[in-house]
Coordinates of C-alpha atoms in Angstrom, one line a residue:
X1 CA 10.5 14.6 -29.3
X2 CA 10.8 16.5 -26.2
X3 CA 12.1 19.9 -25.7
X4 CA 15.4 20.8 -24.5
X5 CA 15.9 24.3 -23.3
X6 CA 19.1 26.4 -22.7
X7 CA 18.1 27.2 -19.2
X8 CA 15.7 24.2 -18.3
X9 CA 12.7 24.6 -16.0
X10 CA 11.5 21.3 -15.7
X11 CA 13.8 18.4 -15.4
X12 CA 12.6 16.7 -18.6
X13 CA 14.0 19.5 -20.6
X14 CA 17.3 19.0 -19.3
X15 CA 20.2 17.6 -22.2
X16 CA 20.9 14.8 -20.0
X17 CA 17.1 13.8 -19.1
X18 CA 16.5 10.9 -18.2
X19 CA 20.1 9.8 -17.3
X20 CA 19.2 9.1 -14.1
X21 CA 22.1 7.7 -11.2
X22 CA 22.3 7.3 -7.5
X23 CA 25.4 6.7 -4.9
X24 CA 24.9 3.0 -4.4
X25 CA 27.6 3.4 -1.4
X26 CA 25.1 6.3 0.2
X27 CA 21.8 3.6 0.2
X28 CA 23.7 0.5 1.4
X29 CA 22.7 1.1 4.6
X30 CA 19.2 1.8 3.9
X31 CA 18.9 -1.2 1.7
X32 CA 20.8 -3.3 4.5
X33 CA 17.8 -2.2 6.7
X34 CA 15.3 -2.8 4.3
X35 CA 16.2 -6.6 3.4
X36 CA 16.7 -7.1 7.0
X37 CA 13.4 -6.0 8.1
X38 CA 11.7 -7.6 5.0
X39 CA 13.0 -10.8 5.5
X40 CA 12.2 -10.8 9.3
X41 CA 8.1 -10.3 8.1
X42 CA 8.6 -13.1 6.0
X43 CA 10.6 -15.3 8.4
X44 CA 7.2 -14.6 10.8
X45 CA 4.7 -15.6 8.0
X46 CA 6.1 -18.7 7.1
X47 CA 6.1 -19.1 10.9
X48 CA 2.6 -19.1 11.2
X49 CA 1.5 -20.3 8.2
X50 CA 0.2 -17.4 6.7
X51 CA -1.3 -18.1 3.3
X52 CA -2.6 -16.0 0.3
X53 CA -6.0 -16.4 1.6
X54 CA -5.3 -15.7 5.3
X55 CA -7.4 -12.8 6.9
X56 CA -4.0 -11.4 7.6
X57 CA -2.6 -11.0 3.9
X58 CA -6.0 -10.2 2.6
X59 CA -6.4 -7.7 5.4
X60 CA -3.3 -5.9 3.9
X61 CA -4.2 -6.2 0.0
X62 CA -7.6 -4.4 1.3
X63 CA -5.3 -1.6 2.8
X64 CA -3.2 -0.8 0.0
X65 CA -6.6 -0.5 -2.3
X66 CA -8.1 1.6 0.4
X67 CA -4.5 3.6 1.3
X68 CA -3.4 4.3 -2.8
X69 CA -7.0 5.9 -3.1
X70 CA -6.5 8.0 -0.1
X71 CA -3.4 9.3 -1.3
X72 CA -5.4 11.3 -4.2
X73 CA -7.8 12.2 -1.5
X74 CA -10.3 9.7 -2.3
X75 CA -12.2 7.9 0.5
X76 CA -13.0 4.3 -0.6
X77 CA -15.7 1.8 1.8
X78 CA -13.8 -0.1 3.0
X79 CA -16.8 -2.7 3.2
X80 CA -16.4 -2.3 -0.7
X81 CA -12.9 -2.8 -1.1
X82 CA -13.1 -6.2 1.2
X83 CA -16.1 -7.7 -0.5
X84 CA -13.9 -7.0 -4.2
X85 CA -10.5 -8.6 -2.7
X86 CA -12.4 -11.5 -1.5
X87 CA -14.5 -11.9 -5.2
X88 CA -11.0 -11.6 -6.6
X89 CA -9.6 -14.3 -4.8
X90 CA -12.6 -16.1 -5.7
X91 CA -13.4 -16.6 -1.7
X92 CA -17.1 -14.9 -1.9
X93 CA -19.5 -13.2 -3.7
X94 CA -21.3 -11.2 -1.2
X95 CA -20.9 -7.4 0.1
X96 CA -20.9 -4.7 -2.1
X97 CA -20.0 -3.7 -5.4
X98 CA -18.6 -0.7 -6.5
X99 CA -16.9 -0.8 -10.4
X100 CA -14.3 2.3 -9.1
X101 CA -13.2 0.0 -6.6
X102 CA -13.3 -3.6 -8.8
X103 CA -11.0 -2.0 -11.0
X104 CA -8.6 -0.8 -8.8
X105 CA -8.6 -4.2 -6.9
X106 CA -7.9 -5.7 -10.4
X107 CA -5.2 -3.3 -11.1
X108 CA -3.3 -3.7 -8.6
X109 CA -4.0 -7.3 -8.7
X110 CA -2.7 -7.9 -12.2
X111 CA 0.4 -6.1 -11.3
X112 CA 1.8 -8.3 -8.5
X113 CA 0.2 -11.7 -9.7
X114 CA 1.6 -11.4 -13.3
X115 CA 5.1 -9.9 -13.0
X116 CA 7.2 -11.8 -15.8
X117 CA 4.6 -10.6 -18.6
X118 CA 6.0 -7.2 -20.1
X119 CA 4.7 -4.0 -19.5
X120 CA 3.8 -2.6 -22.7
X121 CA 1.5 0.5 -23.4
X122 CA -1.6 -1.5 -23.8
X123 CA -1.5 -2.9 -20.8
X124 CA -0.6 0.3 -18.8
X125 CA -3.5 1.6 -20.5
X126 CA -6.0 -1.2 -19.3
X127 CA -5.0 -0.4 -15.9
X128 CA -5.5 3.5 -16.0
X129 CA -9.0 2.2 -18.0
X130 CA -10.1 0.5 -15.0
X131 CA -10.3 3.1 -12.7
X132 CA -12.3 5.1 -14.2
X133 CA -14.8 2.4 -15.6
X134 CA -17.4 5.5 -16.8
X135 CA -15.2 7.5 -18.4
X136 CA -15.4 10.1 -16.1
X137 CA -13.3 11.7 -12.9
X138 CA -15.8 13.2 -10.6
X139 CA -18.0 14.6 -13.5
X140 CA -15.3 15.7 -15.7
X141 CA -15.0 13.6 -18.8
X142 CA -11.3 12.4 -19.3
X143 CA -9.1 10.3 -22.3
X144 CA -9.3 6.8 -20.5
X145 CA -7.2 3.7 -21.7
X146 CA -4.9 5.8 -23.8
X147 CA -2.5 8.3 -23.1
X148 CA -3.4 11.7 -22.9
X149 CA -3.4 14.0 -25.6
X150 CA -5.0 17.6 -24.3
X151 CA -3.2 20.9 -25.4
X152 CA -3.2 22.0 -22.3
X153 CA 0.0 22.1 -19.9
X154 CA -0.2 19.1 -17.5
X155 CA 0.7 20.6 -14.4
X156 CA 0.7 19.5 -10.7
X157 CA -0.8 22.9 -8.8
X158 CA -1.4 23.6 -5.0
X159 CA -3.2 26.6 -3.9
X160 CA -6.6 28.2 -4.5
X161 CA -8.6 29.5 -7.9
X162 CA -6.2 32.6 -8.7
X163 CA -3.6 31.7 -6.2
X164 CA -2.2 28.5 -7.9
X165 CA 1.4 27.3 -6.8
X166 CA 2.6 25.6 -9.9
X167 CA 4.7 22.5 -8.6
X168 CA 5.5 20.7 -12.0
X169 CA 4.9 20.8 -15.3
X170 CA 5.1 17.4 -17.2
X171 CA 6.2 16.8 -21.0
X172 CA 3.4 18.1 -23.3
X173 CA 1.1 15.6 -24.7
X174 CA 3.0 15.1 -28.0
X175 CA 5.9 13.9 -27.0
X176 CA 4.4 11.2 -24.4
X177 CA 4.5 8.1 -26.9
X178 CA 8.2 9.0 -27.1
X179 CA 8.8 9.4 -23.6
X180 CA 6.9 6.1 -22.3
X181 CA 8.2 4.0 -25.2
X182 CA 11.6 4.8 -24.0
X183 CA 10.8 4.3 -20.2
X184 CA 9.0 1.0 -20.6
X185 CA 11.9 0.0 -22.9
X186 CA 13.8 0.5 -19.6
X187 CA 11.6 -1.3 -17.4
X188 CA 11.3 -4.2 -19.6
X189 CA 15.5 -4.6 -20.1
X190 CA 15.8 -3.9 -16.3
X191 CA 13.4 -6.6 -14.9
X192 CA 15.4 -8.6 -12.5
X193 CA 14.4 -12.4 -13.7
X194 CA 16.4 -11.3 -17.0
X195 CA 19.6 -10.7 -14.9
X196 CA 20.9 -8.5 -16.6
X197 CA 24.2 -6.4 -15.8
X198 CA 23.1 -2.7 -15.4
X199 CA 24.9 0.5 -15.3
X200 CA 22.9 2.3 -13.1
X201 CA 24.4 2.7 -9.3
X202 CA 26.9 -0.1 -10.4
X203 CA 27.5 -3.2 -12.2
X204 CA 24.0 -3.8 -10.9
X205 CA 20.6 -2.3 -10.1
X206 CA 19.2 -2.4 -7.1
X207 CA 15.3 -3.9 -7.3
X208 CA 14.3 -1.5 -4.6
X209 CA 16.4 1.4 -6.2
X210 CA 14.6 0.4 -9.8
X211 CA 11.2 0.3 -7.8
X212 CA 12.0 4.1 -6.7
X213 CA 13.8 5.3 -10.0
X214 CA 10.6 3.4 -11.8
X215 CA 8.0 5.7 -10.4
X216 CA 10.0 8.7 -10.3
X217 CA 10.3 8.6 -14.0
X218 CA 6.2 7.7 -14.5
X219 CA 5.9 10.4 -12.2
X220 CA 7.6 12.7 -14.4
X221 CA 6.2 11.8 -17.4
X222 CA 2.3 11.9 -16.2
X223 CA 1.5 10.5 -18.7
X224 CA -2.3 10.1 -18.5
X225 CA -4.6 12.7 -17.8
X226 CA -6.2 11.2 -14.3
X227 CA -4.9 8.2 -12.0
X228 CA -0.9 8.7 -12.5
X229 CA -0.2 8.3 -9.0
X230 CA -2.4 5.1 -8.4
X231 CA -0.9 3.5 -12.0
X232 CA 2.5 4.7 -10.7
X233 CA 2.5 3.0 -7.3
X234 CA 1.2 -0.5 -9.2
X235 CA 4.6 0.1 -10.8
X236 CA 5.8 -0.3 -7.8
X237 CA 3.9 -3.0 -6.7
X238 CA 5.0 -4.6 -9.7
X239 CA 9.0 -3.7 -9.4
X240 CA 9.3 -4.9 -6.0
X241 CA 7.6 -8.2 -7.1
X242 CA 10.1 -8.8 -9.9
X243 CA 12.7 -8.3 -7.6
X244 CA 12.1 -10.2 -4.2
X245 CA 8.9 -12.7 -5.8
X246 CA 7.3 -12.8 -1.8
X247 CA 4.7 -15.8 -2.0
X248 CA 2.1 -13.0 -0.8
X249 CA 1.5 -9.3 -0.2
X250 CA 2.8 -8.7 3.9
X251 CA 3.1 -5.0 3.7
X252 CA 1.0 -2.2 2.8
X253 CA 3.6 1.0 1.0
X254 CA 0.6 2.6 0.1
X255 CA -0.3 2.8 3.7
X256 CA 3.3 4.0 5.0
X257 CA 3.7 6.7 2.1
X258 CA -0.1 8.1 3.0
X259 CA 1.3 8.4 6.4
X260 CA 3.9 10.3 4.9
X261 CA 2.1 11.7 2.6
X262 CA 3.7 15.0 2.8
X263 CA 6.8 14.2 2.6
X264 CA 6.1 12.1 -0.3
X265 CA 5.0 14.7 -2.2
X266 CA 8.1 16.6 -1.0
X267 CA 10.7 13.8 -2.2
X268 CA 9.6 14.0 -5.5
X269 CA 9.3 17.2 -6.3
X270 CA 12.6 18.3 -4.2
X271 CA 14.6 15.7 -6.8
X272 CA 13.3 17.3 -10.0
X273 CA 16.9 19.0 -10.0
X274 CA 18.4 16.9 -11.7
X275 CA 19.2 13.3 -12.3
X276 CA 20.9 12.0 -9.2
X277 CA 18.1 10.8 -7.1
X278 CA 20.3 9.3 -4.5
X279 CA 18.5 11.2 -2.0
X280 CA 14.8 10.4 -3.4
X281 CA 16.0 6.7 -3.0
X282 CA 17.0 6.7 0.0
X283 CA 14.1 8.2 1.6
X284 CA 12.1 5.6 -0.9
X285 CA 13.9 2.8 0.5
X286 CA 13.2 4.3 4.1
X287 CA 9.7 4.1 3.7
X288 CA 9.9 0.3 2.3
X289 CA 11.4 -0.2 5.9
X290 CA 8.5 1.6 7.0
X291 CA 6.0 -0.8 5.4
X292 CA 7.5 -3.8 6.8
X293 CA 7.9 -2.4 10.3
X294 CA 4.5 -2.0 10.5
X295 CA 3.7 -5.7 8.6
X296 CA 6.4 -7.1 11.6
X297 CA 3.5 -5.6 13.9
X298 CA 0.8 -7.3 12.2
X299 CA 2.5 -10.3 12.6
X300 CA 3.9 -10.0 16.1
X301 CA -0.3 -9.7 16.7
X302 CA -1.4 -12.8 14.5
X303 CA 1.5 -14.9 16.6
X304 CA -0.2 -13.7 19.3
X305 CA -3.7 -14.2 18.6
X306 CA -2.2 -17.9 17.6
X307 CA -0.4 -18.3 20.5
X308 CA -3.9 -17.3 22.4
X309 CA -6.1 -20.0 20.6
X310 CA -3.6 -22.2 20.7
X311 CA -3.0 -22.3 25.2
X312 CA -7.0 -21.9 25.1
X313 CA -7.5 -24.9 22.7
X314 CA -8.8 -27.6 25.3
X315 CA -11.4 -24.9 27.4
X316 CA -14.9 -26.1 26.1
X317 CA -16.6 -22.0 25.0
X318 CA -20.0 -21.2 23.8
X319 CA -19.7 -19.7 20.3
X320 CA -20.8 -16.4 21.4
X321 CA -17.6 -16.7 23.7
X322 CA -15.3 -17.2 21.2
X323 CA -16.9 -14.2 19.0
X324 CA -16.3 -11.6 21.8
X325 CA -12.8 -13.2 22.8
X326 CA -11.9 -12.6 19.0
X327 CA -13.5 -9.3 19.0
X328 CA -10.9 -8.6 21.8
X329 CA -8.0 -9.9 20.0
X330 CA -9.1 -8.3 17.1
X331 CA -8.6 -4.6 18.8
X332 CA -5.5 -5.2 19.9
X333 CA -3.5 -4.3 23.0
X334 CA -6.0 -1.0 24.7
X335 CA -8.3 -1.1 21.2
X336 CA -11.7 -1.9 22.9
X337 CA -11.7 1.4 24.9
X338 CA -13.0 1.6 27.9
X339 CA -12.8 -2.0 28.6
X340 CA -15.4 -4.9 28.4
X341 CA -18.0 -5.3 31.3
X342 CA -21.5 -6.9 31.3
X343 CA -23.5 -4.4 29.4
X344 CA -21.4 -4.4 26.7
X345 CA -21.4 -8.4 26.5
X346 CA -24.8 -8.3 26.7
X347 CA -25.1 -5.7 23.6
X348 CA -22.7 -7.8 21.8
X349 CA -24.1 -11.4 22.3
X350 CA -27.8 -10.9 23.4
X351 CA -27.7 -12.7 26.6
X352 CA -29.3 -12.1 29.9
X353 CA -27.2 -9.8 32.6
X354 CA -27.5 -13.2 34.7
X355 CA -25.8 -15.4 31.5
X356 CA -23.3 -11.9 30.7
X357 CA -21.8 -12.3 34.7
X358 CA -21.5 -15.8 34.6
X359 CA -20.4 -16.4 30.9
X360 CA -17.6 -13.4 32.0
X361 CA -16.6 -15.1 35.1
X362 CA -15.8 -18.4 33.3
X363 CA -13.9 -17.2 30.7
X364 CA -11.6 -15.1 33.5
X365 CA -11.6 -18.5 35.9
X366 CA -9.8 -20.1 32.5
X367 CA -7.2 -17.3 32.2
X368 CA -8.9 -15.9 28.8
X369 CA -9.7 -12.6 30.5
X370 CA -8.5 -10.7 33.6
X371 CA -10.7 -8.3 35.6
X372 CA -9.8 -5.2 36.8
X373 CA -11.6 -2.9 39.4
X374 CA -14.4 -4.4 41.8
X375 CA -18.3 -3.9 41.8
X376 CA -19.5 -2.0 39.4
X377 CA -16.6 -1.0 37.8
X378 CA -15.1 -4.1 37.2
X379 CA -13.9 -4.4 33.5
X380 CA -12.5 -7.3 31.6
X381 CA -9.5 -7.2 29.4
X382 CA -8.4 -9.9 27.0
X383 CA -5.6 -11.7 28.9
X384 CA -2.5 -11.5 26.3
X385 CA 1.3 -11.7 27.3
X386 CA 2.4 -8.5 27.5
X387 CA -0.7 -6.4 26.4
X388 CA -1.2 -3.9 29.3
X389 CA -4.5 -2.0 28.2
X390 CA -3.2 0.8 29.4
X391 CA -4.4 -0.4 32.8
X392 CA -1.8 -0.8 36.3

């Protein structure tokens, strides 16, 4: 059972851990925001016809594998992490393969895709199991696939060897069946489908507020002795799936709260006071907003790209046209620096410089590129409404 002290230190030793409440009037706003802006991505994917196997959404599922990892300071290849999505979604079995990375695909994977199975202990400890596939982090050998059970303090720490900043101390190892059997009781009895009426921030939870509150309290508990913060943002995943059931992943929240990663760090530890987190889910819900600000850019670009193809459909184009054109599209507005001229279409195609001039003056006579400068320094831009290259 865990400990409660007179004067607490940690918030877990508090007598009203884990009571935990926010000001539902404070995050309206925030949440207003949020479902705007999420609905809006969605509105624009149904627009295009995005499907689960578009470049686009599998695009973002490789992100959030590659972003979670970075998050612990871990540098996945990216090559690696595509080549697992697309054998997960059964669309090839090329590229590389990398067991670290397969099971992190499949974790997060299994936690959006099968939402309205429980979440029991086994199952959270399959997931921690499959990211560490050798039973090692780094070279250290670690419990995997169970929870861990070291004397040891498990303590978050900053600083170096004989300098350490001691940020948080988690619930000794002891009491953690306790502690997660009571939390996943809480998950399970708060999982939106089962509708039922909750006392936390009103008559009703929030699903973004239970997303938030849900890996807060992981979070706290730590309850394994590697990969809490990868395991606690599939909680996420997995929260936010119950709740708004999108057909497909359009955002990365991995990739925002890296961006913030700071602050991240900050937000949780800054709401160990206690047990209002009003404040740690509003800045939560903030960074959901975030996430689909950035998926409403992705989108604005694959309506564009669409909206490309679509005015250029009846031009007759080699295929090496249509490669560079999409090479262009891909790097967005000012992404191929420096501009496109001969030389470089002759690098990228393996033409003549005779085939490179005239193959670039064709597709500019159709309105699919624009040139800018004269002579020698005339460079070609992708002609998109609106994209200015960073060129008058």
């Amino acid at each position: 059972m865990t400990r409660k002290t007179a004067s607490p230190t940690w918030i877990w030793q508090r007598p009203d851990w884990p009571d935990f409440h926010y000001d539902a009037q404070t995050v309206a706003p925030d949440l207003f925001e949020a479902y705007v802006m999420h609905g809006t991505v969605e509105g624009k994917a149904m627009a295009i016809g995005l499907g689960v196997t578009s470049p686009v959404v599998l695009d973002v599922f490789a992100d959030e594998v590659v972003a979670t990892a970075a998050i612990e300071g871990e540098r996945l290849s990216a090559d690696a992490v595509r080549s697992s999505v697309l054998r997960r979604m059964g669309l090839s079995e090329e590229g590389p393969v990398d067991r670290h990375v397969d099971g992190l695909v499949a974790m997060i994977a299994d936690a959006t895709t099968h939402i309205d199975q429980p979440l029991d202990e086994d199952r959270l400890c399959r997931w921690q199991a499959a990211l560490f596939p050798t039973g090692l982090s780094g070279l250290q050998r670690i419990a995997v696939g169970r929870y861990r059970d070291h004397a040891d303090p498990m303590q978050i720490v900053s600083g170096r060897p004989g300098r350490e900043v001691v940020h948080y101390q988690a619930p000794v190892s002891s009491d953690v069946p306790a502690e997660m059997a009571r939390f996943l009781a809480w998950f399970n009895a708060t999982t939106p489908r089962k509708g039922v009426a909750l006392p936390l921030g009103g008559p009703r939870l929030d699903g973004l507020a239970r997303a938030a509150i849900a890996h807060f309290w992981f979070e706290s508990i730590h309850p394994f002795e590697d990969g809490n913060g990868r395991v606690g943002r599939a909680l996420i995943d997995m929260a936010i799936a119950q709740h708004l059931r999108p057909p497909m992943r359009l955002h990365s929240l991995s990739r925002q709260l890296l961006t913030a990663r700071t602050e991240y760090y900050a937000a949780l530890e800054g709401s160990r006071g206690g047990m209002d987190l009003t404040a740690w889910v509003q800045w939560f819900v903030r960074q959901y907003t975030g996430a689909c600000d950035a998926a409403n850019h992705v989108m604005d670009t694959a309506v564009q790209k669409r909206r490309f193809w679509d005015t250029h459909a009846a031009t007759a184009l080699e295929e090496r046209q249509r490669k560079v054109l999409q090479r262009l599209l891909d790097d967005g507005d000012g992404g191929f620096l420096g501009g496109l001229n001969a030389e470089k279409y002759m690098k990228m195609t393996g033409v003549s410089k005779a085939t490179a001039t005239r193959d670039l003056s064709e597709m500019t006579a159709a309105g699919q590129l624009r040139a800018h400068g004269v002579g020698k320094a005339v460079r070609y831009y992708i002609d998109v409404p609106g994209w200015t290259h960073g060129v008058a």
